[in-house]
Short mmCIF file of C-alpha atoms in Angstrom, two decimals:
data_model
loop_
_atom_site.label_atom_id
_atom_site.label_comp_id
_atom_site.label_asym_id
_atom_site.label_seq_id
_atom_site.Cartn_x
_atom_site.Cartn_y
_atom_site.Cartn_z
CA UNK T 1 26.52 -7.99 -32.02
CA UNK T 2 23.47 -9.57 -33.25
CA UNK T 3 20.09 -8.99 -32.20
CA UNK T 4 17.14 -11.18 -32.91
CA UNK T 5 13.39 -9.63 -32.91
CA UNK T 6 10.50 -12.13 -32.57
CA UNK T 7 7.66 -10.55 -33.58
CA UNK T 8 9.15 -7.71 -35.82
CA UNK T 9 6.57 -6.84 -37.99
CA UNK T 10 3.93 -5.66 -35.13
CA UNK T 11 2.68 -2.71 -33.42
CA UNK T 12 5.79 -3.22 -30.98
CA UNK T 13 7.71 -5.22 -33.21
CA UNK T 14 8.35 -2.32 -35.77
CA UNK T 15 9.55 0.93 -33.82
CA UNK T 16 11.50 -1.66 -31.75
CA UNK T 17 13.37 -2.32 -34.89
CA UNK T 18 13.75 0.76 -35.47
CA UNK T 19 15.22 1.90 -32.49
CA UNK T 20 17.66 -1.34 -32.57
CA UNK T 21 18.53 -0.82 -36.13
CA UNK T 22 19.72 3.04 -34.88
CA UNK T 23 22.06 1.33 -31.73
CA UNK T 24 25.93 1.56 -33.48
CA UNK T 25 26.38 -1.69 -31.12
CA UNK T 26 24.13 -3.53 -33.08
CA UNK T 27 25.86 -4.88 -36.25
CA UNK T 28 23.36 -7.41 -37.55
CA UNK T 29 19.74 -7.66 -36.59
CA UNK T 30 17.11 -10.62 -37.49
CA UNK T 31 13.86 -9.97 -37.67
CA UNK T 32 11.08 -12.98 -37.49
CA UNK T 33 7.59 -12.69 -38.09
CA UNK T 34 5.11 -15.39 -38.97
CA UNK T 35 4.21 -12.52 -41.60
CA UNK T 36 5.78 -9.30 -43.50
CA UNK T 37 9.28 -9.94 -41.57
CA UNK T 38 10.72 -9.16 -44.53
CA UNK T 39 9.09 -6.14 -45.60
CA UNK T 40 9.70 -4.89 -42.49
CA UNK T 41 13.09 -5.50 -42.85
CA UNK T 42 13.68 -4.16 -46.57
CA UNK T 43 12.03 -0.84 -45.10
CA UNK T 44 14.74 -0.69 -42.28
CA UNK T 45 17.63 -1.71 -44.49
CA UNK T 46 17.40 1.43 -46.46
CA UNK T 47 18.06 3.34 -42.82
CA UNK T 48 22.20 5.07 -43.67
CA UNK T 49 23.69 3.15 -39.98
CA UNK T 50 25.63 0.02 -40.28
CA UNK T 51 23.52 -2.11 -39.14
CA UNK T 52 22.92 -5.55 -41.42
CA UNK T 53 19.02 -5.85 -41.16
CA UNK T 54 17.60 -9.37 -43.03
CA UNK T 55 13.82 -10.70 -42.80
CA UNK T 56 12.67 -14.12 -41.67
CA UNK T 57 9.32 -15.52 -41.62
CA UNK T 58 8.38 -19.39 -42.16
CA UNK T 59 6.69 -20.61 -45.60
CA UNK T 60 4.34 -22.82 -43.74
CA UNK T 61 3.46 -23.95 -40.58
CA UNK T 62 5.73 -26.86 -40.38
CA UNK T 63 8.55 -24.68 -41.83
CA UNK T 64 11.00 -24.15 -38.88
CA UNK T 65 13.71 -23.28 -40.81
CA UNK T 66 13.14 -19.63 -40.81
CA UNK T 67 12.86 -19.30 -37.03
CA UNK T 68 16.86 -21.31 -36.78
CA UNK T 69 18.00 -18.89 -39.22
CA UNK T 70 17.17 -16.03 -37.57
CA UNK T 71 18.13 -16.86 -34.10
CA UNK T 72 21.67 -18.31 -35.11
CA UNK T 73 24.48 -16.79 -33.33
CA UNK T 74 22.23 -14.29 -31.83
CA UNK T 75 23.61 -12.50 -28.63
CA UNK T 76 20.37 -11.36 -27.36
CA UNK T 77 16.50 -11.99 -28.49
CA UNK T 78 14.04 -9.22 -28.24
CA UNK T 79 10.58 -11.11 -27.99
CA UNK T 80 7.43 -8.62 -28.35
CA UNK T 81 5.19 -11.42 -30.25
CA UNK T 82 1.38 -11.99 -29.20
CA UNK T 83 -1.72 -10.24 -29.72
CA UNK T 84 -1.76 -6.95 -28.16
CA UNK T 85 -4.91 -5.98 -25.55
CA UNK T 86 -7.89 -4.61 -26.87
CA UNK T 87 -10.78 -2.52 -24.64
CA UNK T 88 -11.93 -4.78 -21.73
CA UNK T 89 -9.31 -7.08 -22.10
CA UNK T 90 -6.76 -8.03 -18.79
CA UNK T 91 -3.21 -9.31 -18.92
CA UNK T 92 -5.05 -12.74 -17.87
CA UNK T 93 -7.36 -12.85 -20.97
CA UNK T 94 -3.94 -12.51 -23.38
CA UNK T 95 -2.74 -15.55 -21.81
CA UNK T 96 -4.21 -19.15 -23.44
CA UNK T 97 -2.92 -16.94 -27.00
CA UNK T 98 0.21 -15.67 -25.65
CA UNK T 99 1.33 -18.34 -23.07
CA UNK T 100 1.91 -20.66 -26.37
CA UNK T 101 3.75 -18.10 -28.95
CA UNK T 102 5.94 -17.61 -26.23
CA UNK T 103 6.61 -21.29 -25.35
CA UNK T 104 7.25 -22.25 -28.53
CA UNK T 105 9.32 -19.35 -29.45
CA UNK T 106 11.79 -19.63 -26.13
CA UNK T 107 11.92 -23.56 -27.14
CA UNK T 108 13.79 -22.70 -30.50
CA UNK T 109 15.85 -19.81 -28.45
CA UNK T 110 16.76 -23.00 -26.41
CA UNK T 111 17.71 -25.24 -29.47
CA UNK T 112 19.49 -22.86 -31.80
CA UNK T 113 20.86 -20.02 -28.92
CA UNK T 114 20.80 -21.15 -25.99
CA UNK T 115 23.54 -18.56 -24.77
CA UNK T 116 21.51 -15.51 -25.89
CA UNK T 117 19.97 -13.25 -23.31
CA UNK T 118 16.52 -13.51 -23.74
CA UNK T 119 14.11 -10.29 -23.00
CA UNK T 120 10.35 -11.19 -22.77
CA UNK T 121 7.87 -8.08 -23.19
CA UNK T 122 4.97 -10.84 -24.33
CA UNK T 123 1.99 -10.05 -21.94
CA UNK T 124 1.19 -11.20 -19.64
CA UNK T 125 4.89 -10.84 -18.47
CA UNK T 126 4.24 -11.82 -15.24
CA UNK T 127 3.07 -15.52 -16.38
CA UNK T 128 5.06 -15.45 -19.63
CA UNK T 129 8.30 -15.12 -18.01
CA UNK T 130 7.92 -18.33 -15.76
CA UNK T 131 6.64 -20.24 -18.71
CA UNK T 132 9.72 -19.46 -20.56
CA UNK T 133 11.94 -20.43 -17.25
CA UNK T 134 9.92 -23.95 -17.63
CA UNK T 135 10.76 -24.28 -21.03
CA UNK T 136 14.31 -23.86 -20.80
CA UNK T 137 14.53 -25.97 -17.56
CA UNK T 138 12.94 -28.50 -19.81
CA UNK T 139 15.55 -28.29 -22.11
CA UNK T 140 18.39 -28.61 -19.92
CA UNK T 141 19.84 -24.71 -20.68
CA UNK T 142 18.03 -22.46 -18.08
CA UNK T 143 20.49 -19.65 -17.19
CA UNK T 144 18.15 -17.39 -14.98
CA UNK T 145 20.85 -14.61 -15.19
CA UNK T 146 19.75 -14.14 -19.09
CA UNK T 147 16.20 -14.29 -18.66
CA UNK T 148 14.46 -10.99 -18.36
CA UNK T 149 10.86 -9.83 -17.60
CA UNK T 150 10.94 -6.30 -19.43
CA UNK T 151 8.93 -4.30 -16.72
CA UNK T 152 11.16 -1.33 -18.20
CA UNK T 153 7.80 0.77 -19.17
CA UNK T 154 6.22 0.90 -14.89
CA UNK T 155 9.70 2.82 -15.04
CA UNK T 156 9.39 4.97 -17.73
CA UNK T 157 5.78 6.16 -16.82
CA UNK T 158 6.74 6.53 -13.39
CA UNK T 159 9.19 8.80 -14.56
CA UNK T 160 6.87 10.80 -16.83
CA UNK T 161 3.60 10.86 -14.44
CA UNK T 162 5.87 12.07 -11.30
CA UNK T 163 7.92 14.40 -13.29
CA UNK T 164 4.82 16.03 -14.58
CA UNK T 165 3.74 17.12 -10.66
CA UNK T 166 6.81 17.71 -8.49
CA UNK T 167 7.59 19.90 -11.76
CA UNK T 168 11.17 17.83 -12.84
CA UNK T 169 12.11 17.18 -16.13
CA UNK T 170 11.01 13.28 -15.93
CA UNK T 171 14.16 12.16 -18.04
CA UNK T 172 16.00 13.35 -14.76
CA UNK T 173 13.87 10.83 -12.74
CA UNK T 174 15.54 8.07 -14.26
CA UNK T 175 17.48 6.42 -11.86
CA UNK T 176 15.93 8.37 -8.89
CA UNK T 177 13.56 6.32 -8.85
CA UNK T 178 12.43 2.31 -8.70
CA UNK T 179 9.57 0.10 -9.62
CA UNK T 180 9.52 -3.38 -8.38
CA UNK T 181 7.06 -6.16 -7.91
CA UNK T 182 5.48 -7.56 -11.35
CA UNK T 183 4.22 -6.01 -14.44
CA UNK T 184 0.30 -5.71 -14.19
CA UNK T 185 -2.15 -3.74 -12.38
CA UNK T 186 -1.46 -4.02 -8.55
CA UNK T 187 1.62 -6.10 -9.18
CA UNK T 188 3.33 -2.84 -10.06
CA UNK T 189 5.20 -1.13 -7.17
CA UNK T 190 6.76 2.21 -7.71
CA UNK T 191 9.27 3.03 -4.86
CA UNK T 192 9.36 7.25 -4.70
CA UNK T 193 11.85 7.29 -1.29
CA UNK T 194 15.03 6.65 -3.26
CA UNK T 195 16.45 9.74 -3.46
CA UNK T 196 16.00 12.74 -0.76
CA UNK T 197 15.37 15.48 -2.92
CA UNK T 198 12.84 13.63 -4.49
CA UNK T 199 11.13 11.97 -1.30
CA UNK T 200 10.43 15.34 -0.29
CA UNK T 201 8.65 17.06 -3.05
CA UNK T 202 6.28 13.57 -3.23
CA UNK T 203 5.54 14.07 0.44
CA UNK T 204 4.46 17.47 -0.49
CA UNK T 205 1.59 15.87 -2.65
CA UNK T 206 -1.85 15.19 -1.33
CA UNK T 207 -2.77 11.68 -0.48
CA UNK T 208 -5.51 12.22 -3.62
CA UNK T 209 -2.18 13.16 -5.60
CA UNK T 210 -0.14 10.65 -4.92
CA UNK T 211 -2.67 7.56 -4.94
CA UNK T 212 -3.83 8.92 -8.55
CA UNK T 213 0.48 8.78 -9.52
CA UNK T 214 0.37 5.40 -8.55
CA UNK T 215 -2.88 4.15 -9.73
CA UNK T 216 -1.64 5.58 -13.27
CA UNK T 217 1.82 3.74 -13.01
CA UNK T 218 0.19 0.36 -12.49
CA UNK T 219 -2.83 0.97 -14.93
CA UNK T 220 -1.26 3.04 -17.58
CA UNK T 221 -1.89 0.32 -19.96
CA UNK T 222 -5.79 0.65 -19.87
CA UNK T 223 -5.81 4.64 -20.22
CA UNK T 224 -4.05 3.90 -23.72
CA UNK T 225 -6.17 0.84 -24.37
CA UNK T 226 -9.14 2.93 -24.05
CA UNK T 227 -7.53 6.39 -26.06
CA UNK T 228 -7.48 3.96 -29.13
CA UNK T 229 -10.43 3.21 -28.88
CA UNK T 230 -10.18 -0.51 -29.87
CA UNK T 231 -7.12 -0.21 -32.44
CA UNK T 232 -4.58 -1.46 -30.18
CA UNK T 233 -2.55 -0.79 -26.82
CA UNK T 234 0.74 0.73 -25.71
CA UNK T 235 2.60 0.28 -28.57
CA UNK T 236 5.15 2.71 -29.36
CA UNK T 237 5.99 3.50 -25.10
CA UNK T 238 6.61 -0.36 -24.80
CA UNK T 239 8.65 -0.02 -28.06
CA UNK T 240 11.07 2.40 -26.43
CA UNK T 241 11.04 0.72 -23.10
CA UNK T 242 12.22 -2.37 -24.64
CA UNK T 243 14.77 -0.35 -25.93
CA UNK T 244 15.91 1.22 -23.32
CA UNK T 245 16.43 -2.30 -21.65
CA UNK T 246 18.00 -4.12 -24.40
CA UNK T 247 20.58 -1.16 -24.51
CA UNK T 248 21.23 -1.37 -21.18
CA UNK T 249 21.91 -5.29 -22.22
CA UNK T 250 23.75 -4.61 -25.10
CA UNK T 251 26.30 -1.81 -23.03
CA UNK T 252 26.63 -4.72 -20.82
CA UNK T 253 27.93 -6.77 -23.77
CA UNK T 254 30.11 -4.18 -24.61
CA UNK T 255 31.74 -3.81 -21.23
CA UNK T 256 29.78 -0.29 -20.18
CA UNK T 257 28.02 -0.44 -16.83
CA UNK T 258 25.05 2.14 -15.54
CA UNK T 259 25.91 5.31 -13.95
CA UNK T 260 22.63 5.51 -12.65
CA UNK T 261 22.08 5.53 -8.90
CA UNK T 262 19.21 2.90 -9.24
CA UNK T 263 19.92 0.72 -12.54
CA UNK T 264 16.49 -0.12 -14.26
CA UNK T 265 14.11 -3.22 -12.75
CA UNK T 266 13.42 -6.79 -14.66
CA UNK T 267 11.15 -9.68 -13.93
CA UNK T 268 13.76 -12.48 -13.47
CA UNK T 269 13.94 -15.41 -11.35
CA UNK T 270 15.27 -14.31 -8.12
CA UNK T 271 17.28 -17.96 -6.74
CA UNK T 272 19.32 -18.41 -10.12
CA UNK T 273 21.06 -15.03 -8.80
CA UNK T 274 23.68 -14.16 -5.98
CA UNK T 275 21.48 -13.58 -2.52
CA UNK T 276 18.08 -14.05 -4.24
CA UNK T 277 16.95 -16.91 -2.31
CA UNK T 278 17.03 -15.14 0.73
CA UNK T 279 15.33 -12.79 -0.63
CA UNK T 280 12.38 -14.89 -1.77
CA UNK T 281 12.26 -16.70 1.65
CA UNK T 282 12.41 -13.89 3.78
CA UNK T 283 10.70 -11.00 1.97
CA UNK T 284 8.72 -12.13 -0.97
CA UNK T 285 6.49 -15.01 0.67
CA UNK T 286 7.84 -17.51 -1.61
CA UNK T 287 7.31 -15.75 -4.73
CA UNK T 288 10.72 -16.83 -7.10
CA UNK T 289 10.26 -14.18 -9.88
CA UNK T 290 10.41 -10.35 -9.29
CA UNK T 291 11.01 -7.32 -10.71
CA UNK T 292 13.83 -5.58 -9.04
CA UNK T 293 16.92 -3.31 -9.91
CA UNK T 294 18.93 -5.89 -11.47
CA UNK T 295 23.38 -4.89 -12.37
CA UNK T 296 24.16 -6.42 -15.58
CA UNK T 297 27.44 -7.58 -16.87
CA UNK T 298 28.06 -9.45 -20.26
CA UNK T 299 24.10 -9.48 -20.95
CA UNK T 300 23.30 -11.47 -17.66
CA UNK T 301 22.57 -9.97 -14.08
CA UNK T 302 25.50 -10.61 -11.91
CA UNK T 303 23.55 -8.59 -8.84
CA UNK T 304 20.66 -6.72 -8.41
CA UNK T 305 19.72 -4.28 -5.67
CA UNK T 306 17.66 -5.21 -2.55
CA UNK T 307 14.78 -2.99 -2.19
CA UNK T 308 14.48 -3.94 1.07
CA UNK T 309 18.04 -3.52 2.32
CA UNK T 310 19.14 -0.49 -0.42
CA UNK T 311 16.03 1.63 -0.98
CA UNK T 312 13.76 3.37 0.97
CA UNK T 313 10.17 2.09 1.53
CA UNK T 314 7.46 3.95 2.76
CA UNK T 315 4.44 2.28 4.55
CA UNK T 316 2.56 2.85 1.86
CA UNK T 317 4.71 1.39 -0.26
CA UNK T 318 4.75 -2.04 2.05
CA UNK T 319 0.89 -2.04 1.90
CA UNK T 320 1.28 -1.93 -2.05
CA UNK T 321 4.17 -5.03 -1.79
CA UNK T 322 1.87 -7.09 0.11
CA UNK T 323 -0.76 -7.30 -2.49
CA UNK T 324 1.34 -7.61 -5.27
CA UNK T 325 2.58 -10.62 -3.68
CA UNK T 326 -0.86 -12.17 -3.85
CA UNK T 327 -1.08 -11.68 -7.13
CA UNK T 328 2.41 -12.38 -8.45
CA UNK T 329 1.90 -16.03 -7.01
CA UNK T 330 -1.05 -16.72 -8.94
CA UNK T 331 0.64 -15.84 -11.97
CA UNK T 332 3.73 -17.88 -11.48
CA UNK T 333 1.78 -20.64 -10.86
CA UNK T 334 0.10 -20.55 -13.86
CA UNK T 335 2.86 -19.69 -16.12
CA UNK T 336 5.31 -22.80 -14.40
CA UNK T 337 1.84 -25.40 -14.59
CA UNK T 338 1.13 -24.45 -18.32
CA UNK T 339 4.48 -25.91 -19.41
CA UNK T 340 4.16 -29.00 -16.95
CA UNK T 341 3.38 -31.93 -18.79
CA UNK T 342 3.19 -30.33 -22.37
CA UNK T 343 5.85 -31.79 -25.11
CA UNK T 344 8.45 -29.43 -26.46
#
């Protein structure tokens, strides 16, 4: 299988690679960088796993030769390019820089591989994600089932900041858990009712407890912003969150489904899949894209799990929907308007 990276040579970009370039799945992977692409690639190439690793990054700005090359006959794209967050900076300031890497990017995905599933970690996801949809609308090749919001990292520190006070080894979390709604701030809803055992050590913590848990979850990203001190954000967590969802793509590929007892979460667009409509219209005040527990089969979703109908939710937890909701709209809204009217 081949794997395409766009944005390979940065602070995500790299241990990303690194990671892919260690999958035995992976047989080729194609890195693209607007700069050192290909010294990140000679570095990886010298890694003993069979992996074929080869560098692409354009010779100019009109150059767009570099970009086709990389992306053809790609089975899935891996897209971590932007400028990460520095101290004082929101999701929402990333966006006028991010918002057009992105589009441009997904409009070459659309040209050159249009079957590919596509995995956006670009902040901010929650916009980036619907700007992509546009894009490939635009185009005429929007498959919503291969378009993924990677909210995998909400997971992976809910994991890791519950673990560390009901006393459980977090990696043992991982499926006992859920985290649905978007990927910023209060957009981030982590579900702790999913499995008994579980339920009842949280409702063992104090409310002081539990409302610091979840105010880490959904601002994790500022606690590293502010650790480095101005020299970047969460780098090498987002690196293996990305991972750990583009494995769970590329087991899909390969015919392997999750044992889990809740799969992972992604930001997709909920009526291009079976049942999400109704979920939209009757739970989600209108709001198409969400992150929830999505099944994958041959690197699209083919179902996902209702929160609402599967899982448990607390009233808490309900309180903490409702206002993502407010703020999930916003972003779609100005992810779907950026595209409007723009030429691709």
């Amino acid at each position: 299988m081949k794997v395409t990276v766009c944005g390979a040579a940065g602070g995500i970009g790299q241990p990303l690679s690194l990671l892919l370039k260690l999958n035995p799945q992976v047989t080729e992977l194609a890195l693209f960088d607007i700069v050192n692409a290909k010294g990140v690639a000679a570095d990886l190439s010298h890694i003993n796993t069979p992996a074929k690793v080869n560098g692409y990054q354009p010779a100019s700005k009109e150059d767009t030769q570099a970009i086709t090359e990389a992306l053809k006959g790609t089975d899935l794209v891996v897209i971590p390019a932007g400028v990460p967050r520095k101290p004082g900076m929101t999701r929402a300031d990333l966006f006028n820089i991010n918002a057009s890497i992105v589009r441009d990017l997904v409009a070459n995905i659309g040209r050159t591989a249009p079957n590919a599933s596509i995995l956006i970690i670009s902040n901010p996801v929650n916009a980036t994600v619907p700007i992509a949809a546009e894009t490939l609308k635009k185009l005429g090749v929007f498959n919503p089932k291969k378009l993924f919001g990677v909210t995998t990292l909400d997971s992976v520190r809910a994991e890791t900041f519950l673990g560390n006070l009901i006393g459980e080894n977090p990696d043992n979390l991982r499926g006992k858990l859920s985290v649905i709604g978007g990927h910023s701030g209060d957009t981030i809803v982590p579900l702790t009712h999913t499995n008994n055992a579980i339920a009842k050590k949280v409702d063992n913590l104090s409310k002081s407890q539990y409302d610091e848990f979840v105010h880490r979850v959904q601002f994790g990203g500022d606690e590293v912003v502010k650790a480095k001190d101005g020299a970047g954000s969460a780098t090498l967590s987002m690196a293996y969150a990305g991972y750990r969802f583009a494995e769970n793509i590329l087991n899909s590929l390969n015919g392997t489904s999750s044992s889990q007892e809740v799969p992972d979460s992604a930001y997709v667009y909920l009526p291009g899949v079976p049942g999400g409509d109704k979920l939209v219209k009757e739970k989600l005040n209108g709001a198409t894209f969400f992150s929830v527990p999505v099944i994958l089969k041959n690197g699209e979703v083919s179902d996902f799990v209702n929160p609402f109908d599967k899982l448990t939710i607390t009233e808490s937890e309900n309180e903490l929907i409702k206002v993502a909701l407010g703020g999930l709209q916003k972003s779609i809204e100005q992810g779907t308007n950026f595209v409007t009217g723009t030429k691709l």
